[in-house]
Coordinates of C-alpha atoms in Angstrom, one line a residue:
M67 CA -74.0 -23.8 81.3
K68 CA -76.6 -26.3 80.5
H69 CA -75.9 -25.7 76.9
Q70 CA -72.7 -26.1 77.0
L71 CA -73.2 -29.8 78.8
I72 CA -75.9 -31.0 76.3
K73 CA -73.3 -30.1 73.1
R74 CA -70.7 -32.2 75.0
L75 CA -73.6 -34.8 75.0
L76 CA -74.1 -34.6 71.2
D77 CA -70.5 -34.2 70.0
G78 CA -70.7 -30.6 69.4
N79 CA -73.8 -31.4 67.8
D80 CA -77.0 -28.7 68.3
Y81 CA -79.7 -31.4 67.6
L82 CA -80.3 -35.0 65.6
S83 CA -82.4 -34.6 63.0
P84 CA -81.2 -34.6 59.5
I85 CA -83.0 -31.5 58.5
N86 CA -81.6 -30.5 55.1
D87 CA -78.9 -28.4 54.3
S88 CA -81.1 -24.9 53.8
P89 CA -83.8 -24.7 56.1
Q90 CA -85.5 -21.6 55.8
K91 CA -87.8 -21.6 59.2
I92 CA -87.1 -22.8 62.6
M93 CA -88.6 -22.4 65.4
D94 CA -87.1 -22.6 69.0
V95 CA -89.9 -23.4 71.7
G96 CA -88.7 -22.3 75.3
T97 CA -85.8 -20.5 73.9
G98 CA -84.6 -19.1 77.0
T99 CA -81.8 -16.8 77.0
G100 CA -81.1 -17.8 73.0
L101 CA -78.0 -19.8 72.9
W102 CA -79.4 -22.8 71.0
A103 CA -81.3 -20.1 68.2
V104 CA -78.2 -17.5 67.9
E105 CA -76.1 -20.8 67.3
V106 CA -78.3 -22.1 64.8
A107 CA -79.2 -18.9 63.1
D108 CA -75.0 -18.3 62.6
K109 CA -75.1 -21.8 60.9
F110 CA -77.8 -21.1 58.9
P111 CA -77.6 -17.4 58.1
S112 CA -80.8 -17.5 55.2
A113 CA -83.0 -19.0 57.8
H114 CA -85.4 -17.2 59.7
V115 CA -85.1 -18.6 63.3
I116 CA -87.6 -17.7 65.7
G117 CA -86.9 -18.1 69.8
V118 CA -90.4 -18.4 71.9
D119 CA -90.2 -18.3 75.6
I120 CA -92.6 -17.1 78.1
S121 CA -90.4 -14.8 80.0
P122 CA -88.2 -12.2 78.2
I123 CA -84.7 -13.1 79.2
Q124 CA -83.2 -13.3 75.6
N125 CA -79.9 -11.9 74.7
A126 CA -80.3 -8.2 72.9
Y127 CA -78.0 -9.0 70.5
G128 CA -77.8 -11.9 68.2
P129 CA -78.0 -12.3 64.4
Q130 CA -79.7 -10.3 62.3
N131 CA -82.0 -13.9 61.5
V132 CA -83.1 -14.3 64.9
D133 CA -86.5 -13.2 65.6
W134 CA -87.6 -13.3 69.6
R135 CA -90.8 -14.0 70.7
I136 CA -92.7 -13.6 73.9
D137 CA -95.5 -16.2 73.7
D138 CA -97.3 -19.3 75.3
V139 CA -97.3 -21.8 72.7
E140 CA -100.2 -23.3 75.0
E141 CA -102.6 -20.4 73.2
T142 CA -103.3 -20.4 69.6
W143 CA -100.4 -20.6 67.3
S144 CA -99.5 -17.4 65.5
P145 CA -99.4 -17.4 62.0
L146 CA -95.7 -16.2 61.6
Y147 CA -94.8 -20.0 63.0
S148 CA -96.5 -21.2 59.9
D149 CA -94.5 -23.2 57.3
L150 CA -91.6 -24.3 59.5
D151 CA -88.6 -26.6 58.3
F152 CA -87.7 -27.6 62.0
V153 CA -89.5 -27.3 65.7
H154 CA -87.0 -27.4 68.4
L155 CA -88.0 -28.1 72.7
R156 CA -85.1 -28.7 74.6
S157 CA -86.2 -29.0 78.3
V158 CA -89.7 -27.8 77.7
S159 CA -91.8 -31.0 77.6
V160 CA -92.2 -31.7 81.3
T161 CA -93.1 -27.9 81.6
L162 CA -96.3 -28.2 79.0
R163 CA -99.6 -28.4 81.0
D164 CA -100.6 -30.1 77.8
P165 CA -98.3 -31.7 75.6
V166 CA -100.0 -33.5 73.1
K167 CA -101.8 -30.0 72.4
V168 CA -98.5 -28.2 71.6
I169 CA -97.4 -30.9 69.5
T170 CA -100.4 -30.8 67.9
S171 CA -99.7 -27.0 67.0
A172 CA -96.3 -27.6 66.0
Y173 CA -97.6 -30.5 63.5
H174 CA -100.0 -28.3 62.0
N175 CA -97.6 -25.5 61.7
L176 CA -94.4 -27.6 60.1
K177 CA -94.2 -28.1 56.1
P178 CA -94.5 -31.4 54.9
G179 CA -91.4 -33.5 55.6
G180 CA -90.4 -30.7 58.9
W181 CA -88.8 -32.2 61.9
I182 CA -89.5 -31.9 65.8
E183 CA -87.2 -32.7 68.1
F184 CA -87.6 -33.2 71.7
Q185 CA -84.1 -33.1 74.2
D186 CA -85.1 -33.7 78.1
A187 CA -83.3 -35.1 81.1
G188 CA -84.6 -38.1 82.4
V189 CA -85.2 -38.3 86.2
K190 CA -84.8 -42.0 87.3
I191 CA -81.1 -42.1 87.9
G192 CA -79.5 -45.5 86.7
C193 CA -76.4 -47.7 87.4
D194 CA -75.4 -50.7 85.1
D195 CA -73.0 -52.2 87.7
H196 CA -75.2 -52.3 91.3
T197 CA -72.4 -50.0 92.9
I198 CA -75.1 -47.6 94.1
P199 CA -76.2 -48.1 97.7
E200 CA -79.4 -48.5 99.6
H201 CA -80.8 -44.6 100.3
Y202 CA -78.6 -43.2 97.9
A203 CA -79.1 -39.0 98.1
P204 CA -79.6 -38.2 94.9
T205 CA -82.1 -40.7 94.1
R206 CA -84.2 -39.6 97.6
F207 CA -83.5 -36.0 96.3
M208 CA -85.1 -36.6 92.7
D209 CA -87.6 -38.8 94.1
L210 CA -88.6 -35.8 96.3
F211 CA -88.7 -33.4 93.3
V212 CA -90.5 -35.2 91.2
R213 CA -93.4 -35.4 93.9
T214 CA -93.2 -31.6 95.0
F215 CA -93.5 -30.8 91.5
R216 CA -96.1 -32.8 90.4
T217 CA -97.9 -31.8 93.5
H218 CA -97.1 -28.0 93.0
F219 CA -96.9 -27.6 89.5
S220 CA -98.6 -30.3 87.8
W221 CA -95.2 -31.1 86.0
D222 CA -95.3 -34.6 84.5
L223 CA -91.5 -35.4 84.5
G224 CA -92.5 -38.7 82.9
I225 CA -93.5 -37.2 79.5
P226 CA -90.6 -37.9 77.7
L227 CA -90.7 -41.9 78.3
I228 CA -93.9 -41.6 76.1
L229 CA -93.1 -38.9 73.8
P230 CA -92.6 -41.4 71.0
E231 CA -96.2 -42.5 71.4
I232 CA -97.6 -39.0 71.5
L233 CA -95.6 -38.1 68.2
R234 CA -97.1 -41.1 66.4
N235 CA -100.5 -40.8 67.6
I236 CA -100.6 -37.4 66.2
G237 CA -99.5 -38.3 62.7
F238 CA -95.9 -38.1 62.8
V239 CA -93.2 -40.5 60.9
N240 CA -89.8 -41.4 61.4
I241 CA -89.6 -41.3 65.3
H242 CA -86.2 -41.7 66.6
C243 CA -85.0 -42.1 70.2
R244 CA -81.9 -42.4 71.6
T245 CA -80.4 -42.3 75.5
H246 CA -77.4 -40.7 76.0
K247 CA -76.0 -41.5 80.0
M248 CA -74.5 -38.7 81.6
P249 CA -72.5 -39.6 84.7
I250 CA -73.3 -38.4 88.3
G251 CA -69.5 -37.4 89.0
P252 CA -65.9 -37.7 88.1
W253 CA -66.3 -41.8 87.8
A254 CA -66.1 -42.7 84.0
K255 CA -63.4 -44.3 82.3
S256 CA -63.2 -42.1 79.1
R257 CA -62.0 -37.8 79.5
H258 CA -64.7 -37.4 77.5
Q259 CA -67.5 -38.6 80.1
R260 CA -65.6 -37.7 83.3
E261 CA -66.0 -34.1 81.7
I262 CA -69.6 -34.5 81.3
G263 CA -70.0 -35.9 85.4
L264 CA -68.3 -33.4 86.4
F265 CA -70.0 -30.5 84.4
L266 CA -73.0 -32.5 85.3
S267 CA -72.6 -32.7 89.3
K268 CA -70.6 -30.0 90.2
D269 CA -72.3 -26.8 87.9
V270 CA -76.2 -28.3 86.6
L271 CA -77.1 -30.7 89.3
W272 CA -75.5 -29.2 92.3
Q273 CA -77.1 -25.8 91.3
L274 CA -80.5 -27.7 91.2
V275 CA -79.9 -29.1 94.4
R276 CA -79.6 -26.0 95.9
A277 CA -82.3 -24.1 94.1
V278 CA -84.8 -26.7 95.8
L279 CA -83.8 -27.2 99.0
V280 CA -83.6 -23.8 99.8
K281 CA -87.5 -24.0 99.6
W282 CA -87.4 -26.6 102.2
P283 CA -90.8 -26.2 103.6
Q284 CA -92.8 -26.7 100.5
M285 CA -90.6 -30.0 99.7
G286 CA -91.8 -31.1 103.4
L287 CA -88.3 -30.6 104.9
T288 CA -87.3 -29.5 108.0
Q289 CA -84.0 -27.1 107.7
Q290 CA -82.2 -29.5 109.4
E291 CA -83.8 -32.6 107.0
A292 CA -82.6 -30.4 104.1
E293 CA -79.1 -29.4 105.0
A294 CA -78.4 -32.7 105.9
M295 CA -79.6 -34.1 102.5
E296 CA -77.2 -31.1 100.8
Q297 CA -74.5 -32.7 102.5
D298 CA -75.4 -36.2 101.9
I299 CA -75.5 -35.4 98.0
R300 CA -72.4 -33.5 97.7
K301 CA -70.4 -36.7 99.5
A302 CA -72.0 -38.7 96.9
F303 CA -71.0 -36.7 93.8
H304 CA -67.3 -37.0 94.8
D305 CA -67.5 -40.5 95.5
T306 CA -66.4 -42.7 92.5
R307 CA -67.1 -46.0 93.6
I308 CA -71.1 -45.3 93.2
H309 CA -71.6 -45.5 89.0
A310 CA -74.7 -43.7 88.8
Y311 CA -76.0 -41.4 85.9
L312 CA -79.1 -39.5 84.5
P313 CA -80.0 -40.4 81.0
W314 CA -80.6 -37.7 78.7
I315 CA -83.1 -38.5 76.4
S316 CA -83.6 -37.3 72.8
V317 CA -86.5 -38.0 70.2
W318 CA -87.5 -36.7 67.1
A319 CA -89.4 -37.1 64.0
Q320 CA -91.1 -36.1 60.7
K321 CA -94.2 -34.7 59.2
P322 CA -95.0 -37.1 56.5
S323 CA -94.1 -35.4 53.0
A324 CA -97.3 -35.9 51.4

């Protein structure tokens, strides 16, 4: 579901990097079920697409030019990953213990002129017209989510905001950053944005809320507090008077050609 949501955000595209028309080797880091890797492999049948993840949950049936690898990219990279034209990471940067190390590995394994791209959700809820009320339930949830995951998993959910600086320090050039606004709920005027808002709130965010709040003891909540927050969030998602959104942050950069 998240894959289709991001494709809608990107106007049907799988990536924003201006890679050439005939890439030979593409790596999808944190490939998950492999939907992105399969689509890109179909688009570039002459390319070798490598989907890498630490969990073996990939689709067993895929194009012949897709290669699934169970691996930890925070360790030394296999020679299989050398001479890459494109490295893609979606919803991965915040989960890395050492993002600088991983991005440096990608830099060394990219061909000169190759591209790297990150796609990540921001966690700070935004609003451009001051319609968010005080004590807005989704904001309280996201604040709790950020604190808990920083404490229990050492995840830094602010990493997407500093990726351009990290990329620049490692040596990448032609660094671009684009932020798309994902409406929370069906309040947007355009049909396209309303569909994104419904998709985000009904499927992606609601699944996240329920998955997190069911672990209310780890969140520092009582069961009653968790249930009340869940109800408040459900109401907020349906309130079209509140024009809240989450950012989706795209960052892409190129290894120098020489």
